[in-house]
PDB file of C-alpha atoms in Angstrom:
ATOM      1  CA  MET A   1     -23.658 -15.378   3.652  1.00 56.00           C
ATOM      2  CA  THR A   2     -24.036 -17.403   6.893  1.00 74.00           C
ATOM      3  CA  GLU A   3     -21.643 -20.083   8.472  1.00 76.00           C
ATOM      4  CA  GLU A   4     -24.373 -22.607   7.707  1.00 79.00           C
ATOM      5  CA  ASN A   5     -23.921 -22.303   3.882  1.00 83.00           C
ATOM      6  CA  LEU A   6     -19.791 -22.196   4.170  1.00 88.00           C
ATOM      7  CA  ALA A   7     -18.322 -24.384   1.499  1.00 89.00           C
ATOM      8  CA  PRO A   8     -15.713 -27.280   2.098  1.00 89.00           C
ATOM      9  CA  GLY A   9     -12.769 -25.471   3.170  1.00 86.00           C
ATOM     10  CA  GLU A  10     -14.320 -22.078   3.251  1.00 88.00           C
ATOM     11  CA  SER A  11     -14.475 -19.874   6.641  1.00 88.00           C
ATOM     12  CA  GLY A  12     -16.328 -16.914   8.229  1.00 88.00           C
ATOM     13  CA  ASP A  13     -13.913 -13.642   8.816  1.00 88.00           C
ATOM     14  CA  PRO A  14     -12.087 -13.834  11.851  1.00 90.00           C
ATOM     15  CA  VAL A  15     -13.217 -12.488  15.160  1.00 92.00           C
ATOM     16  CA  VAL A  16     -10.684 -10.666  17.573  1.00 93.00           C
ATOM     17  CA  VAL A  17     -11.849  -9.596  21.338  1.00 94.00           C
ATOM     18  CA  PRO A  18     -10.028  -9.478  24.502  1.00 93.00           C
ATOM     19  CA  THR A  19      -9.676 -12.413  25.872  1.00 93.00           C
ATOM     20  CA  PRO A  20     -11.707 -13.706  28.711  1.00 92.00           C
ATOM     21  CA  GLN A  21     -10.037 -13.368  32.549  1.00 91.00           C
ATOM     22  CA  ARG A  22      -9.822 -17.117  33.232  1.00 90.00           C
ATOM     23  CA  LEU A  23      -7.487 -17.683  30.001  1.00 89.00           C
ATOM     24  CA  ARG A  24      -5.682 -14.432  29.672  1.00 89.00           C
ATOM     25  CA  GLN A  25      -2.188 -15.845  30.681  1.00 90.00           C
ATOM     26  CA  ARG A  26      -2.880 -17.280  27.167  1.00 90.00           C
ATOM     27  CA  GLY A  27      -2.940 -13.929  25.437  1.00 88.00           C
ATOM     28  CA  GLU A  28      -4.423 -10.208  25.811  1.00 90.00           C
ATOM     29  CA  PHE A  29      -6.704 -11.041  22.819  1.00 92.00           C
ATOM     30  CA  MET A  30      -8.453 -14.165  21.467  1.00 93.00           C
ATOM     31  CA  ALA A  31      -9.170 -14.239  17.772  1.00 93.00           C
ATOM     32  CA  SER A  32     -11.665 -17.440  16.741  1.00 93.00           C
ATOM     33  CA  LEU A  33     -13.543 -18.549  13.326  1.00 92.00           C
ATOM     34  CA  THR A  34     -15.552 -21.081  11.886  1.00 92.00           C
ATOM     35  CA  PHE A  35     -14.622 -23.299   8.733  1.00 91.00           C
ATOM     36  CA  ARG A  36     -16.003 -26.105   7.234  1.00 90.00           C
ATOM     37  CA  PRO A  37     -13.879 -29.107   6.830  1.00 90.00           C
ATOM     38  CA  LEU A  38     -12.429 -29.991   3.309  1.00 88.00           C
ATOM     39  CA  ASP A  39     -14.423 -33.464   3.379  1.00 89.00           C
ATOM     40  CA  SER A  40     -17.499 -31.536   3.492  1.00 88.00           C
ATOM     41  CA  GLY A  41     -18.041 -32.805   7.379  1.00 89.00           C
ATOM     42  CA  GLU A  42     -19.339 -30.379  10.184  1.00 90.00           C
ATOM     43  CA  LEU A  43     -18.422 -27.159  10.735  1.00 91.00           C
ATOM     44  CA  GLN A  44     -15.480 -26.799  13.129  1.00 91.00           C
ATOM     45  CA  ARG A  45     -14.498 -23.660  15.315  1.00 91.00           C
ATOM     46  CA  ILE A  46     -10.580 -22.640  16.224  1.00 93.00           C
ATOM     47  CA  ALA A  47      -9.156 -19.658  18.310  1.00 93.00           C
ATOM     48  CA  SER A  48      -5.952 -18.366  19.098  1.00 92.00           C
ATOM     49  CA  PHE A  49      -4.181 -15.898  21.502  1.00 92.00           C
ATOM     50  CA  ALA A  50      -1.946 -13.200  21.254  1.00 88.00           C
ATOM     51  CA  ASP A  51      -1.342 -10.001  22.703  1.00 86.00           C
ATOM     52  CA  THR A  52      -2.124  -8.053  20.554  1.00 85.00           C
ATOM     53  CA  GLU A  53      -5.057  -7.862  18.034  1.00 86.00           C
ATOM     54  CA  ASP A  54      -3.178  -8.630  14.577  1.00 81.00           C
ATOM     55  CA  TYR A  55      -1.045 -11.441  15.963  1.00 82.00           C
ATOM     56  CA  ALA A  56      -4.396 -13.413  16.783  1.00 87.00           C
ATOM     57  CA  ARG A  57      -5.791 -12.117  13.737  1.00 88.00           C
ATOM     58  CA  VAL A  58      -2.661 -14.101  12.293  1.00 84.00           C
ATOM     59  CA  GLU A  59      -2.666 -17.186  14.682  1.00 88.00           C
ATOM     60  CA  VAL A  60      -5.956 -18.386  13.594  1.00 90.00           C
ATOM     61  CA  LEU A  61      -5.539 -17.756  10.711  1.00 88.00           C
ATOM     62  CA  SER A  62      -2.216 -19.610  10.389  1.00 85.00           C
ATOM     63  CA  ALA A  63      -4.192 -22.713  12.345  1.00 88.00           C
ATOM     64  CA  MET A  64      -6.963 -22.547   9.604  1.00 89.00           C
ATOM     65  CA  ARG A  65      -4.758 -23.204   7.070  1.00 85.00           C
ATOM     66  CA  THR A  66      -2.929 -26.087   8.811  1.00 85.00           C
ATOM     67  CA  ALA A  67      -6.360 -27.707   9.558  1.00 88.00           C
ATOM     68  CA  LEU A  68      -6.824 -27.798   5.886  1.00 88.00           C
ATOM     69  CA  GLY A  69      -3.968 -29.259   4.680  1.00 86.00           C
ATOM     70  CA  GLN A  70      -2.578 -25.461   3.242  1.00 85.00           C
ATOM     71  CA  VAL A  71       0.487 -23.614   3.475  1.00 84.00           C
ATOM     72  CA  GLN A  72       1.144 -20.712   2.291  1.00 83.00           C
ATOM     73  CA  THR A  73       4.628 -19.749   1.603  1.00 86.00           C
ATOM     74  CA  MET A  74       6.873 -16.830  -0.565  1.00 87.00           C
ATOM     75  CA  ALA A  75       7.112 -18.350  -4.151  1.00 90.00           C
ATOM     76  CA  PRO A  76      10.647 -19.539  -5.501  1.00 89.00           C
ATOM     77  CA  ASP A  77      12.394 -17.151  -7.986  1.00 89.00           C
ATOM     78  CA  SER A  78      10.753 -17.441 -12.016  1.00 90.00           C
ATOM     79  CA  PRO A  79      10.491 -15.046 -14.811  1.00 91.00           C
ATOM     80  CA  ALA A  80       6.500 -15.577 -14.448  1.00 94.00           C
ATOM     81  CA  VAL A  81       7.207 -14.496 -10.397  1.00 93.00           C
ATOM     82  CA  ARG A  82       9.757 -10.846 -11.177  1.00 93.00           C
ATOM     83  CA  THR A  83       7.133 -10.406 -13.653  1.00 95.00           C
ATOM     84  CA  LEU A  84       4.365 -10.681 -11.360  1.00 95.00           C
ATOM     85  CA  ILE A  85       5.587  -8.615  -8.552  1.00 94.00           C
ATOM     86  CA  LYS A  86       6.682  -5.890 -11.073  1.00 94.00           C
ATOM     87  CA  ALA A  87       3.159  -5.614 -11.708  1.00 95.00           C
ATOM     88  CA  ALA A  88       1.194  -5.827  -8.348  1.00 95.00           C
ATOM     89  CA  SER A  89       4.161  -3.546  -7.416  1.00 94.00           C
ATOM     90  CA  HIS A  90       2.207  -0.743  -9.261  1.00 96.00           C
ATOM     91  CA  MET A  91      -1.216  -1.493  -7.791  1.00 95.00           C
ATOM     92  CA  HIS A  92       0.632  -0.739  -4.274  1.00 93.00           C
ATOM     93  CA  ASP A  93       1.351   3.300  -5.672  1.00 95.00           C
ATOM     94  CA  LEU A  94      -2.056   3.460  -7.423  1.00 97.00           C
ATOM     95  CA  ARG A  95      -4.307   2.471  -4.332  1.00 95.00           C
ATOM     96  CA  GLN A  96      -2.450   5.339  -2.261  1.00 95.00           C
ATOM     97  CA  ALA A  97      -3.001   7.347  -4.377  1.00 97.00           C
ATOM     98  CA  ARG A  98      -6.600   7.349  -4.301  1.00 96.00           C
ATOM     99  CA  GLY A  99      -6.513   6.371  -0.487  1.00 95.00           C
ATOM    100  CA  ALA A 100      -4.937  10.103  -0.667  1.00 96.00           C
ATOM    101  CA  LEU A 101      -7.609  11.414  -2.376  1.00 97.00           C
ATOM    102  CA  GLU A 102     -10.490   9.670  -0.604  1.00 96.00           C
ATOM    103  CA  SER A 103      -8.859  11.047   2.647  1.00 96.00           C
ATOM    104  CA  ALA A 104      -8.194  14.610   1.451  1.00 96.00           C
ATOM    105  CA  ASP A 105     -12.445  14.604   0.546  1.00 96.00           C
ATOM    106  CA  ALA A 106     -13.278  13.396   3.863  1.00 96.00           C
ATOM    107  CA  THR A 107     -10.842  15.983   5.828  1.00 96.00           C
ATOM    108  CA  ASP A 108     -12.569  19.820   6.432  1.00 96.00           C
ATOM    109  CA  ASP A 109      -9.084  21.037   6.877  1.00 95.00           C
ATOM    110  CA  ALA A 110      -8.114  22.799   3.723  1.00 93.00           C
ATOM    111  CA  SER A 111      -4.426  22.832   4.230  1.00 92.00           C
ATOM    112  CA  VAL A 112      -4.200  19.042   4.575  1.00 95.00           C
ATOM    113  CA  ALA A 113      -6.330  18.420   1.682  1.00 95.00           C
ATOM    114  CA  ALA A 114      -4.372  20.299  -0.685  1.00 94.00           C
ATOM    115  CA  GLN A 115      -1.007  18.293   0.715  1.00 94.00           C
ATOM    116  CA  LEU A 116      -2.961  14.860   0.644  1.00 96.00           C
ATOM    117  CA  ARG A 117      -4.092  15.620  -3.263  1.00 96.00           C
ATOM    118  CA  VAL A 118       0.050  16.885  -3.972  1.00 95.00           C
ATOM    119  CA  TYR A 119       0.800  12.642  -2.701  1.00 96.00           C
ATOM    120  CA  ALA A 120      -1.953  11.701  -4.642  1.00 97.00           C
ATOM    121  CA  VAL A 121       0.393  13.201  -7.558  1.00 96.00           C
ATOM    122  CA  VAL A 122       3.596  11.937  -6.519  1.00 96.00           C
ATOM    123  CA  ALA A 123       2.833   8.393  -5.322  1.00 96.00           C
ATOM    124  CA  TYR A 124       0.986   8.051  -9.150  1.00 97.00           C
ATOM    125  CA  GLY A 125       4.213   9.685 -10.509  1.00 96.00           C
ATOM    126  CA  ARG A 126       6.491   6.696  -9.110  1.00 95.00           C
ATOM    127  CA  THR A 127       4.239   3.815 -11.574  1.00 96.00           C
ATOM    128  CA  PHE A 128       6.586   5.788 -14.549  1.00 95.00           C
ATOM    129  CA  GLY A 129      10.373   6.572 -14.923  1.00 92.00           C
ATOM    130  CA  SER A 130      11.472   4.091 -12.226  1.00 89.00           C
ATOM    131  CA  ASN A 131      14.935   2.236 -12.900  1.00 87.00           C
ATOM    132  CA  ALA A 132      13.641  -0.681 -10.739  1.00 86.00           C
ATOM    133  CA  ARG A 133      10.417  -1.996 -13.247  1.00 92.00           C
ATOM    134  CA  PRO A 134       8.332  -0.814 -16.182  1.00 95.00           C
ATOM    135  CA  ASP A 135       6.259   1.463 -16.618  1.00 96.00           C
ATOM    136  CA  LEU A 136       2.872   1.222 -15.516  1.00 96.00           C
ATOM    137  CA  ALA A 137       1.295   2.331 -19.354  1.00 96.00           C
ATOM    138  CA  THR A 138       3.513  -1.671 -19.807  1.00 96.00           C
ATOM    139  CA  PHE A 139       0.606  -3.504 -18.251  1.00 97.00           C
ATOM    140  CA  VAL A 140      -2.206  -1.430 -18.670  1.00 96.00           C
ATOM    141  CA  GLU A 141      -3.330   0.062 -21.795  1.00 95.00           C
ATOM    142  CA  LEU A 142      -4.125   3.797 -21.404  1.00 96.00           C
ATOM    143  CA  SER A 143      -6.328   5.789 -23.416  1.00 96.00           C
ATOM    144  CA  PRO A 144      -5.735   9.072 -25.693  1.00 96.00           C
ATOM    145  CA  ARG A 145      -7.419  10.842 -22.687  1.00 96.00           C
ATOM    146  CA  ASP A 146      -5.281   8.713 -20.011  1.00 97.00           C
ATOM    147  CA  SER A 147      -2.132   9.076 -21.480  1.00 97.00           C
ATOM    148  CA  GLU A 148      -2.844  13.374 -21.907  1.00 97.00           C
ATOM    149  CA  LEU A 149      -4.271  13.315 -18.159  1.00 97.00           C
ATOM    150  CA  THR A 150      -1.231  10.887 -17.201  1.00 97.00           C
ATOM    151  CA  ALA A 151       1.251  13.789 -19.130  1.00 96.00           C
ATOM    152  CA  ARG A 152      -0.083  16.622 -17.460  1.00 96.00           C
ATOM    153  CA  LEU A 153       0.089  14.846 -13.871  1.00 96.00           C
ATOM    154  CA  LYS A 154       4.176  14.358 -14.939  1.00 95.00           C
ATOM    155  CA  VAL A 155       4.323  18.050 -14.774  1.00 94.00           C
ATOM    156  CA  VAL A 156       2.310  18.972 -12.085  1.00 94.00           C
ATOM    157  CA  ARG A 157       4.698  15.989  -9.796  1.00 94.00           C
ATOM    158  CA  ASN A 158       8.043  17.902 -11.267  1.00 92.00           C
ATOM    159  CA  LYS A 159       7.248  21.372 -11.257  1.00 92.00           C
ATOM    160  CA  TYR A 160       4.527  21.778  -8.338  1.00 91.00           C
ATOM    161  CA  GLY A 161       4.882  18.127  -6.224  1.00 89.00           C
ATOM    162  CA  ALA A 162       8.685  17.626  -5.972  1.00 86.00           C
ATOM    163  CA  HIS A 163      10.159  20.442  -7.040  1.00 86.00           C
ATOM    164  CA  SER A 164       8.416  24.710  -7.020  1.00 87.00           C
ATOM    165  CA  GLU A 165       8.882  26.027 -10.879  1.00 87.00           C
ATOM    166  CA  ASN A 166       5.501  26.700 -11.864  1.00 86.00           C
ATOM    167  CA  ASP A 167       3.460  29.488 -10.526  1.00 88.00           C
ATOM    168  CA  MET A 168       1.002  27.289  -8.715  1.00 88.00           C
ATOM    169  CA  THR A 169       3.460  28.666  -5.648  1.00 90.00           C
ATOM    170  CA  THR A 170       4.790  32.357  -5.680  1.00 92.00           C
ATOM    171  CA  THR A 171       6.594  34.084  -3.144  1.00 93.00           C
ATOM    172  CA  THR A 172       6.250  37.865  -3.127  1.00 95.00           C
ATOM    173  CA  PRO A 173       8.607  40.020  -0.940  1.00 96.00           C
ATOM    174  CA  LEU A 174       6.471  42.861   1.297  1.00 96.00           C
ATOM    175  CA  LEU A 175       8.425  45.876   3.021  1.00 96.00           C
ATOM    176  CA  ASP A 176       6.129  47.341   6.135  1.00 96.00           C
ATOM    177  CA  LEU A 177       6.784  50.867   6.171  1.00 96.00           C
ATOM    178  CA  GLN A 178       6.339  53.853   8.804  1.00 95.00           C
ATOM    179  CA  LYS A 179       6.580  57.413   8.357  1.00 94.00           C
ATOM    180  CA  GLU A 180       8.246  59.376  11.309  1.00 92.00           C
ATOM    181  CA  VAL A 181       7.493  62.658  12.922  1.00 91.00           C
ATOM    182  CA  GLY A 182      10.438  64.129  11.112  1.00 88.00           C
ATOM    183  CA  GLY A 183       9.207  62.908   7.614  1.00 91.00           C
ATOM    184  CA  ASN A 184      11.735  60.021   7.023  1.00 94.00           C
ATOM    185  CA  ILE A 185      10.094  56.633   6.169  1.00 96.00           C
ATOM    186  CA  SER A 186      11.571  53.947   7.450  1.00 95.00           C
ATOM    187  CA  ILE A 187      11.524  50.041   7.082  1.00 96.00           C
ATOM    188  CA  LEU A 188      10.072  47.898   9.955  1.00 95.00           C
ATOM    189  CA  GLN A 189       9.741  44.366   8.426  1.00 97.00           C
ATOM    190  CA  VAL A 190      10.384  42.815   6.012  1.00 97.00           C
ATOM    191  CA  THR A 191       8.205  39.326   4.671  1.00 97.00           C
ATOM    192  CA  GLY A 192       8.353  36.611   2.585  1.00 96.00           C
ATOM    193  CA  ILE A 193       4.357  35.786   1.902  1.00 95.00           C
ATOM    194  CA  THR A 194       4.556  32.640  -0.564  1.00 92.00           C
ATOM    195  CA  VAL A 195       0.991  31.970  -2.304  1.00 91.00           C
ATOM    196  CA  ASP A 196       0.022  28.464  -3.072  1.00 89.00           C
ATOM    197  CA  SER A 197      -2.758  27.378  -5.666  1.00 89.00           C
ATOM    198  CA  PRO A 198      -4.337  24.387  -4.382  1.00 89.00           C
ATOM    199  CA  MET A 199      -5.117  21.797  -7.515  1.00 93.00           C
ATOM    200  CA  PRO A 200      -8.447  22.562  -9.306  1.00 93.00           C
ATOM    201  CA  HIS A 201     -11.417  20.364  -8.268  1.00 94.00           C
ATOM    202  CA  SER A 202     -11.808  19.398 -11.864  1.00 96.00           C
ATOM    203  CA  PHE A 203      -8.746  18.538 -12.371  1.00 96.00           C
ATOM    204  CA  VAL A 204      -8.623  16.365  -8.862  1.00 96.00           C
ATOM    205  CA  THR A 205     -11.645  15.069  -9.786  1.00 97.00           C
ATOM    206  CA  GLU A 206     -10.751  13.635 -13.435  1.00 97.00           C
ATOM    207  CA  PHE A 207      -8.092  12.356 -11.914  1.00 97.00           C
ATOM    208  CA  ALA A 208      -9.755  10.541  -9.085  1.00 97.00           C
ATOM    209  CA  GLU A 209     -11.864   8.705 -12.045  1.00 97.00           C
ATOM    210  CA  MET A 210      -8.860   7.566 -13.991  1.00 97.00           C
ATOM    211  CA  LEU A 211      -7.199   6.178 -10.777  1.00 97.00           C
ATOM    212  CA  SER A 212     -10.042   4.087 -10.368  1.00 96.00           C
ATOM    213  CA  HIS A 213     -10.847   2.586 -13.898  1.00 96.00           C
ATOM    214  CA  ILE A 214      -6.676   2.151 -14.030  1.00 97.00           C
ATOM    215  CA  ILE A 215      -6.746   0.048 -10.774  1.00 97.00           C
ATOM    216  CA  GLU A 216      -9.673  -2.424 -12.563  1.00 96.00           C
ATOM    217  CA  GLN A 217      -7.202  -3.014 -15.162  1.00 97.00           C
ATOM    218  CA  LEU A 218      -4.378  -3.535 -13.246  1.00 97.00           C
ATOM    219  CA  THR A 219      -6.752  -6.319 -11.591  1.00 96.00           C
ATOM    220  CA  ALA A 220      -7.673  -7.505 -14.778  1.00 96.00           C
ATOM    221  CA  ALA A 221      -4.060  -7.860 -16.134  1.00 96.00           C
ATOM    222  CA  LEU A 222      -2.705  -9.948 -12.716  1.00 96.00           C
ATOM    223  CA  GLN A 223      -5.193 -12.468 -13.515  1.00 96.00           C
ATOM    224  CA  PRO A 224      -2.559 -14.112 -16.953  1.00 96.00           C
ATOM    225  CA  LEU A 225       0.275 -13.049 -15.311  1.00 96.00           C
ATOM    226  CA  LYS A 226      -0.692 -15.089 -11.927  1.00 95.00           C
ATOM    227  CA  SER A 227      -1.527 -18.155 -14.122  1.00 95.00           C
ATOM    228  CA  ALA A 228       1.873 -18.068 -15.487  1.00 96.00           C
ATOM    229  CA  VAL A 229       3.239 -18.396 -12.128  1.00 94.00           C
ATOM    230  CA  ARG A 230       1.272 -21.230 -11.613  1.00 92.00           C
ATOM    231  CA  GLU A 231       2.268 -22.846 -15.020  1.00 93.00           C
ATOM    232  CA  ASP A 232       5.913 -21.986 -14.570  1.00 89.00           C
ATOM    233  CA  LEU A 233       6.235 -23.760 -11.379  1.00 89.00           C
ATOM    234  CA  THR A 234       6.599 -27.495 -11.909  1.00 89.00           C
ATOM    235  CA  ARG A 235       4.995 -30.863  -9.433  1.00 91.00           C
ATOM    236  CA  GLU A 236       8.452 -31.060  -7.881  1.00 92.00           C
ATOM    237  CA  GLU A 237       8.971 -27.345  -6.787  1.00 90.00           C
ATOM    238  CA  ILE A 238       5.336 -27.297  -5.474  1.00 91.00           C
ATOM    239  CA  THR A 239       6.231 -30.567  -3.547  1.00 92.00           C
ATOM    240  CA  ALA A 240       9.414 -28.812  -2.550  1.00 92.00           C
ATOM    241  CA  VAL A 241       7.862 -25.541  -1.005  1.00 89.00           C
ATOM    242  CA  PHE A 242       5.033 -27.358   0.620  1.00 88.00           C
ATOM    243  CA  ASP A 243       7.541 -29.541   2.327  1.00 89.00           C
ATOM    244  CA  ASP A 244      10.044 -26.800   3.616  1.00 89.00           C
ATOM    245  CA  PRO A 245       7.897 -23.714   3.646  1.00 86.00           C
ATOM    246  CA  GLN A 246       9.032 -20.038   3.376  1.00 83.00           C
ATOM    247  CA  PRO A 247       6.926 -17.967   5.641  1.00 77.00           C
ATOM    248  CA  LEU A 248       6.384 -14.324   4.922  1.00 74.00           C
ATOM    249  CA  GLN A 249       8.678 -12.570   7.163  1.00 70.00           C
ATOM    250  CA  PHE A 250      10.725  -8.774   7.749  1.00 69.00           C
ATOM    251  CA  VAL A 251      13.662  -8.559   9.258  1.00 75.00           C
ATOM    252  CA  THR A 252      13.943  -5.627  11.170  1.00 74.00           C
ATOM    253  CA  VAL A 253      16.694  -3.514  11.962  1.00 77.00           C
ATOM    254  CA  PRO A 254      17.035  -0.261  13.966  1.00 78.00           C
ATOM    255  CA  VAL A 255      15.661   2.821  12.341  1.00 77.00           C
ATOM    256  CA  ALA A 256      18.897   4.201  12.903  1.00 79.00           C
ATOM    257  CA  GLU A 257      21.002   2.036  10.222  1.00 80.00           C
ATOM    258  CA  TRP A 258      18.010   3.466   7.701  1.00 78.00           C
ATOM    259  CA  GLU A 259      19.869   4.795   4.667  1.00 80.00           C
ATOM    260  CA  PRO A 260      18.048   6.404   2.199  1.00 79.00           C
ATOM    261  CA  ASN A 261      19.959   6.483  -0.953  1.00 81.00           C
ATOM    262  CA  ALA A 262      20.050   2.628  -0.417  1.00 79.00           C
ATOM    263  CA  ARG A 263      18.719   0.468  -3.287  1.00 79.00           C
ATOM    264  CA  ARG A 264      15.579  -2.398  -3.079  1.00 77.00           C
ATOM    265  CA  PRO A 265      18.370  -5.558  -4.652  1.00 80.00           C
ATOM    266  CA  ALA A 266      16.205  -8.010  -7.302  1.00 82.00           C
ATOM    267  CA  TYR A 267      13.095 -11.042  -5.614  1.00 85.00           C
ATOM    268  CA  PRO A 268      13.614 -12.872  -4.222  1.00 82.00           C
ATOM    269  CA  ALA A 269      16.930 -11.417  -2.053  1.00 82.00           C
ATOM    270  CA  SER A 270      13.811  -8.260  -1.583  1.00 82.00           C
ATOM    271  CA  ARG A 271      12.359 -10.933   0.802  1.00 78.00           C
ATOM    272  CA  PHE A 272      15.367 -10.314   3.352  1.00 77.00           C
ATOM    273  CA  SER A 273      15.247  -6.676   2.423  1.00 74.00           C
ATOM    274  CA  PRO A 274      15.255  -4.575   5.900  1.00 76.00           C
ATOM    275  CA  VAL A 275      12.050  -2.846   7.532  1.00 75.00           C
ATOM    276  CA  HIS A 276      13.681   0.078   9.820  1.00 73.00           C
ATOM    277  CA  MET A 277      11.122  -0.280  12.731  1.00 67.00           C
ATOM    278  CA  ASP A 278      11.018   3.070  14.445  1.00 67.00           C
ATOM    279  CA  THR A 279      10.631   2.796  18.251  1.00 59.00           C
ATOM    280  CA  GLY A 280       7.015   3.277  19.274  1.00 58.00           C
ATOM    281  CA  GLN A 281       5.922   3.975  15.641  1.00 58.00           C
ATOM    282  CA  GLU A 282       3.545   2.302  13.579  1.00 55.00           C
ATOM    283  CA  THR A 283       6.253   2.229  10.079  1.00 53.00           C
ATOM    284  CA  LEU A 284       4.943  -0.907   8.482  1.00 61.00           C
ATOM    285  CA  ASN A 285       2.193  -0.358   5.263  1.00 66.00           C
ATOM    286  CA  ALA A 286       1.450  -2.685   3.708  1.00 66.00           C
ATOM    287  CA  SER A 287      -1.199  -3.879   0.913  1.00 67.00           C
ATOM    288  CA  ILE A 288      -2.421  -7.109  -0.916  1.00 70.00           C
ATOM    289  CA  THR A 289      -3.256  -7.674  -4.049  1.00 73.00           C
ATOM    290  CA  ARG A 290      -5.411 -10.681  -4.795  1.00 68.00           C
TER     291      ARG A 290
END
């Protein structure tokens, strides 16, 4: 779609470039976009500046929302919101599983590919047996073939991905022997060799195909859950959060405070769960489920 064809309230994609030297004091990067006002008036072009590309992009989108009278806020707590959270959180794991398989296909390193495929199995396995949310099958209808493959994937996850209990991984001790001049035989070295068999390609292909259509199913299943959130909010509640929005924010804490045994609280307290930032490392992985 060209900018001239933008409908009221629509915008083009943000464009981020290094800030021109004469404006560099405002930030290292400049993001700009074009949008059409809600009154169908002339196209408007706005720009924002920040010291990173991501922040510049966020700033210009925020400026556009303000110009259009839009507000983005975290949703107030309700039963419908909690149900949406449980369903949408599965999408993150499904996408991670599919992304791992796609990355495995893109690499020429067989060892890396094998590890990525195992991670895909582990990520998919998180959608079942959780104490924090219902199983994926609560929100999508698995076919008999999907259910059978899921059962096999659970075994692979439990016996191979998370533990080493099946014959895909075997360890054999070897002896390096040396016959000496006098006829005695000595042991030069004792070695343990572990052979790790990859998952069959046909199995991985079937897994990838299942992920694609389950993601499509969950996308469709989320639509009525989103509608329920709309219907669950009263006009007074909508006005209240519009007048006092709660922007998405992350509470960053030093990685030294990380505790692997910590459990995330339920919404809305989970909005303020800590994000452990490791200095110099990108530790935040977010996905948007529309």
